Amino acid sequence: MSLQADYYDGKSARRIPVVLAPLADTVVLSGEGFERSVPLSQVRISERLGSAPRLISFADGAHAEVRDHAGFELWLAAVGHRERPVDLLQRSWIAAGLSMLLVAIAVFVGYLWGLPLMAEKISAHMPDIVVQRMSDHVLDLLDGHVFKDSELPADRQQKISEAFAALAGEQYGEQYVDRPVELLFRASPRLGANALALPDGRIVLLDELVNLADNDEQILAVLGHELGHVRYRHNLHALVQGAAISAVLAWWIGDFSSVIAAAPAAVMQARYSQALESEADAFAASLLKSHGLSPELLAQMLEKLQASANERKVEHAEVSVPAPKVDDKDQRQKPDDNDYWTPYLSTHPATQERIRALREAG
Ligand SMILES: [Zn+2]
């Protein structure tokens, strides 16, 4: 085979029709009274760009133009020309699309697995004193913004505390945290029926939840669930993870105050995954059973919480809440925004699946 081309010497505009010979590793051009032979490694071959002629450029400024694209590809193969992989990739929209997809996947994987893994490592090595300081800070903020003093009579508090100590004591106690488990009593009309565990293991019980329960065993069932979150350090992970996300966002936004603001939100609004909820439920179920109580108690409480959350949702819908202003620094993440605090069930998604699993555990 041979290939037609036009040769220009780079000095004159004269076109010399030539033929390219299929000789390995060599560019051999022959025309009327003209012959040129150059090693393939000493010429530059232009990339394919639409229907533009392909150029073979020589070091002395001469070049040959080829318009027969299909023939040129055959000739390139015959002489043993290899396109650089980067040229091939640059041409390929598929490769470009794929690499964008890979970046997106890497970011997603990093967020989904990298961050929790990092949070887990950090929280596993976090000194107790730091955990306690963080917990104090969170409690201070909650006390300042959403908590009120409990109105439960002292003897009622005493009774619940003793039952809780008996439940938590044997299996839990000082085995998992550096301080004895402690139950704190607060009220919060805003939060409604709720209980939450601080990262250092203290558990806050709200009057509204006490009042919602039919009996103390149901309250203990919820506290057992919170002990599960403490046992597996779920909320510490959430706090570290929330702080990490806020730190990254703050770095982008350039405002580090949001790191502090996000701390209580991380505890309150951490949407524990279904897997973590199930882990806490399973812990509660076995704790209850070891004390001669049925996991059914927690299932009952979940149903009551769900019903109460649905009522609150209806109430909430009737009140118009102004949307928080994002552009106003002071308004950002201000705990006074009515829709800032989420009810128990959005932080502890109660599904029929959880209730069913608890009834099976019983
Ligand atoms: Zn939970």
XYZ file of C-alpha atoms and ligand atoms in Angstrom:
363
model
C 0.000 0.000 0.000
C 1.037 3.596 -0.478
C -0.520 6.869 0.635
C -0.930 10.155 -1.227
C 0.318 13.326 0.508
C 1.340 16.924 -0.252
C 4.830 17.949 0.741
C 5.882 21.552 1.533
C 9.544 22.295 2.157
C 8.796 25.115 4.596
C 10.692 27.684 2.516
C 8.485 28.042 -0.543
C 4.762 27.649 -1.109
C 5.417 24.942 -3.655
C 3.337 21.822 -3.267
C 5.018 18.553 -4.130
C 2.678 15.564 -4.531
C 4.316 12.603 -2.852
C 3.632 9.017 -1.885
C 4.254 7.690 1.615
C 5.751 4.200 1.711
C 4.726 1.733 4.454
C 8.229 1.155 5.781
C 8.638 0.312 9.469
C 9.983 3.101 11.735
C 10.722 5.337 8.777
C 8.973 8.116 6.915
C 9.758 7.662 3.218
C 8.335 10.296 0.834
C 8.802 10.008 -2.900
C 7.607 12.367 -5.647
C 8.705 13.431 -9.104
C 12.440 14.112 -8.781
C 12.047 14.156 -4.977
C 12.912 11.695 -2.259
C 13.125 12.126 1.495
C 13.651 9.509 4.203
C 13.616 10.347 7.941
C 13.410 8.096 11.029
C 9.868 8.058 12.441
C 11.231 9.202 15.825
C 12.376 12.511 14.290
C 9.000 13.692 12.996
C 5.954 14.988 14.822
C 2.568 13.673 13.800
C -0.433 15.901 14.481
C -3.380 14.659 16.476
C -6.572 13.845 14.711
C -8.880 16.857 14.881
C -12.118 16.367 13.018
C -11.615 16.368 9.253
C -8.511 18.634 9.240
C -5.581 17.138 7.303
C -3.038 15.229 9.389
C 0.415 16.774 9.406
C 3.821 15.127 9.472
C 6.221 17.850 10.637
C 9.968 17.647 10.062
C 12.631 19.259 12.220
C 13.716 21.608 9.397
C 10.276 23.215 9.059
C 9.034 21.076 6.194
C 5.752 19.219 6.497
C 3.517 16.807 4.654
C -0.280 16.992 4.634
C -2.445 13.908 4.423
C -6.182 14.125 3.745
C -6.932 10.437 3.536
C -7.665 9.760 7.214
C -8.439 6.064 6.893
C -5.368 5.496 4.739
C -3.249 7.492 7.186
C -4.339 5.313 10.122
C -3.311 2.221 8.111
C 0.023 3.830 7.226
C 0.624 4.790 10.912
C -0.011 1.180 11.878
C 2.333 -0.060 9.142
C 5.220 2.195 10.215
C 4.615 1.321 13.868
C 3.490 4.735 15.153
C 2.036 4.647 18.664
C -0.118 7.471 19.852
C 0.783 8.649 23.320
C -1.852 7.420 25.780
C -2.471 10.982 26.955
C -3.431 12.016 23.399
C -5.843 9.154 23.200
C -7.314 10.099 26.574
C -7.573 13.778 25.741
C -9.653 12.921 22.729
C -11.921 10.698 24.661
C -15.015 12.257 26.186
C -15.742 8.939 27.780
C -12.415 9.020 29.605
C -13.064 12.619 30.681
C -16.528 11.688 31.916
C -15.198 8.647 33.706
C -12.488 10.572 35.517
C -15.059 13.109 36.706
C -17.199 10.247 37.904
C -14.186 8.749 39.706
C -13.539 12.033 41.503
C -17.195 12.211 42.510
C -17.064 8.616 43.764
C -13.850 9.306 45.690
C -15.460 12.285 47.436
C -18.592 10.294 48.162
C -16.660 7.276 49.468
C -14.512 9.611 51.565
C -17.623 11.177 53.057
C -19.451 7.920 53.577
C -16.624 5.733 54.887
C -13.546 7.878 55.337
C -15.160 10.410 57.630
C -16.920 7.938 59.946
C -13.724 5.874 60.061
C -11.689 8.950 60.936
C -14.282 10.030 63.500
C -14.186 6.552 65.013
C -10.389 6.602 65.279
C -10.337 10.099 66.754
C -13.067 9.365 69.273
C -11.462 6.068 70.277
C -8.277 7.935 71.188
C -9.864 11.027 72.590
C -8.740 11.567 76.188
C -11.531 11.371 78.754
C -10.864 14.929 79.887
C -11.577 16.215 76.359
C -14.734 14.127 76.151
C -15.886 15.560 79.478
C -15.102 19.149 78.465
C -17.043 18.664 75.229
C -19.942 17.191 77.168
C -19.920 20.075 79.666
C -19.916 22.520 76.793
C -22.826 20.805 75.065
C -24.807 20.653 78.325
C -24.133 24.355 79.026
C -25.412 25.303 75.596
C -28.475 23.111 75.922
C -29.164 24.467 79.413
C -28.847 27.993 78.066
C -31.130 27.500 75.097
C -33.559 24.601 75.228
C -33.529 23.035 78.661
C -35.442 24.173 81.697
C -35.268 22.868 85.242
C -37.138 19.666 85.781
C -40.415 20.022 87.618
C -40.468 16.439 88.777
C -40.677 16.136 92.575
C -37.360 15.223 94.180
C -38.633 11.849 95.381
C -39.815 10.988 91.853
C -36.357 11.843 90.480
C -34.766 9.814 93.241
C -36.910 6.781 92.413
C -36.077 6.909 88.686
C -32.366 7.473 89.417
C -32.238 4.428 91.665
C -34.007 2.220 89.133
C -31.646 3.510 86.448
C -28.558 2.838 88.609
C -29.780 -0.704 89.182
C -30.295 -1.185 85.445
C -27.020 0.404 84.361
C -24.850 -0.678 87.246
C -23.955 -4.300 86.653
C -23.374 -4.481 82.917
C -22.349 -0.938 82.388
C -21.033 1.078 85.273
C -17.432 2.148 85.117
C -16.592 -0.536 82.633
C -17.068 1.710 79.615
C -16.575 5.270 80.754
C -14.322 6.832 83.310
C -17.101 8.271 85.403
C -20.125 6.629 86.962
C -23.228 6.760 84.856
C -25.283 9.751 85.843
C -28.861 10.661 85.107
C -29.738 14.344 84.717
C -33.290 15.671 84.891
C -34.415 18.546 82.698
C -37.593 19.750 80.992
C -38.049 21.139 77.522
C -41.446 22.034 76.087
C -39.609 22.742 72.848
C -38.018 19.312 72.541
C -40.980 17.402 73.877
C -40.618 13.808 75.012
C -36.935 13.129 74.667
C -33.857 11.636 76.233
C -30.294 12.037 75.097
C -26.880 10.824 76.004
C -23.913 13.152 76.341
C -20.620 11.879 74.913
C -19.207 11.227 78.391
C -22.090 8.933 79.272
C -24.332 11.237 81.251
C -27.920 10.835 80.168
C -30.436 13.652 80.173
C -34.046 12.664 80.773
C -36.771 15.197 80.022
C -39.958 15.558 82.101
C -41.998 15.299 78.924
C -40.786 11.753 78.351
C -41.422 10.810 81.985
C -44.962 12.148 81.649
C -45.533 10.332 78.371
C -44.587 6.947 79.808
C -47.245 4.715 81.386
C -44.804 3.352 83.936
C -41.186 3.509 85.089
C -40.274 0.336 83.194
C -40.995 2.122 79.914
C -38.723 4.982 80.977
C -35.982 2.473 81.825
C -36.381 0.940 78.373
C -35.586 4.296 76.736
C -32.670 4.852 79.116
C -31.373 1.404 78.189
C -31.421 2.472 74.559
C -29.455 5.634 75.413
C -26.969 3.503 77.356
C -26.492 1.554 74.135
C -25.518 4.751 72.317
C -23.054 5.541 75.117
C -21.727 1.989 75.239
C -20.822 2.110 71.537
C -19.809 5.794 71.671
C -22.271 6.645 68.894
C -22.776 10.240 69.975
C -19.064 10.873 70.389
C -18.600 9.728 66.790
C -21.415 12.003 65.714
C -19.900 14.923 67.606
C -16.428 14.421 66.130
C -17.896 13.835 62.693
C -20.133 16.875 62.973
C -17.158 18.949 64.095
C -15.074 17.617 61.198
C -17.789 18.493 58.683
C -18.235 21.937 60.253
C -14.471 22.490 60.231
C -14.295 21.667 56.526
C -17.316 23.844 55.773
C -15.920 26.654 57.930
C -12.647 26.424 56.071
C -14.549 26.924 52.849
C -16.806 29.598 54.247
C -14.049 31.119 56.359
C -15.956 31.366 59.602
C -14.834 29.182 62.454
C -17.578 30.260 64.826
C -19.867 27.714 63.185
C -17.663 24.908 64.528
C -18.693 25.827 68.050
C -22.294 26.411 67.033
C -22.490 23.012 65.402
C -21.367 21.077 68.480
C -24.722 20.740 70.270
C -26.425 20.333 66.927
C -24.213 17.359 66.201
C -25.460 15.671 69.353
C -29.079 16.679 69.004
C -29.487 16.357 65.292
C -27.248 13.419 64.593
C -29.429 11.188 62.566
C -28.141 7.924 63.839
C -28.194 5.418 61.080
C -30.623 2.551 61.248
C -27.682 0.264 62.008
C -26.692 2.326 65.068
C -30.294 2.499 66.275
C -30.557 -1.251 65.938
C -27.303 -1.667 67.849
C -28.629 0.521 70.681
C -31.987 -1.301 70.594
C -30.269 -4.679 70.793
C -28.179 -3.470 73.725
C -31.334 -2.218 75.472
C -33.185 -5.468 74.753
C -30.510 -7.638 76.319
C -30.057 -5.246 79.257
C -33.815 -5.268 79.919
C -34.011 -9.041 79.675
C -31.113 -9.496 82.101
C -33.174 -7.481 84.583
C -36.312 -9.509 84.026
C -37.887 -6.798 81.881
C -39.281 -7.239 78.376
C -37.905 -5.495 75.248
C -41.616 -5.000 74.504
C -41.371 -1.989 76.875
C -39.122 -0.170 74.409
C -41.411 -1.112 71.523
C -44.338 0.400 73.464
C -42.363 3.580 74.120
C -41.431 3.899 70.450
C -45.112 3.686 69.536
C -46.015 6.337 72.104
C -43.174 8.594 70.919
C -44.304 8.174 67.347
C -47.886 9.110 68.227
C -46.680 12.113 70.233
C -44.372 13.233 67.422
C -47.246 13.057 64.949
C -49.331 15.290 67.232
C -46.486 17.769 67.544
C -46.079 17.781 63.783
C -49.712 18.841 63.419
C -49.235 21.550 66.077
C -46.069 22.677 64.405
C -47.761 22.981 61.010
C -50.214 25.480 62.450
C -47.474 27.819 63.599
C -45.710 29.727 60.892
C -41.996 29.796 61.509
C -39.889 32.423 59.762
C -37.051 30.813 57.827
C -33.665 31.449 59.429
C -31.613 34.050 57.583
C -28.508 32.385 56.228
C -26.790 35.662 55.392
C -27.000 36.933 58.933
C -24.132 35.552 60.993
C -25.958 35.910 64.270
C -28.934 34.005 62.999
C -26.956 31.075 61.713
C -27.647 27.874 63.605
C -29.160 29.830 66.429
C -30.761 27.345 68.759
C -33.719 29.686 69.236
C -35.043 28.982 65.774
C -38.174 26.969 66.286
C -37.364 24.379 63.674
C -33.777 24.012 64.813
C -34.376 21.265 67.313
C -35.770 18.133 65.925
C -38.126 15.883 67.841
C -36.931 12.623 69.356
C -38.123 10.593 66.442
C -36.127 12.342 63.786
C -32.963 11.753 65.774
C -34.156 8.304 66.704
C -36.080 7.193 63.624
C -38.642 4.774 64.954
C -39.737 2.505 62.254
C -42.055 -0.424 62.339
C -38.927 -2.454 61.641
C -37.380 -1.477 64.996
C -40.597 -2.142 66.871
C -40.924 -5.522 65.165
C -37.287 -6.430 65.973
C -37.810 -5.567 69.652
C -40.978 -7.640 69.835
C -39.080 -10.541 68.297
C -36.249 -10.072 70.810
C -38.825 -10.391 73.576
Zn -31.227 6.181 69.452
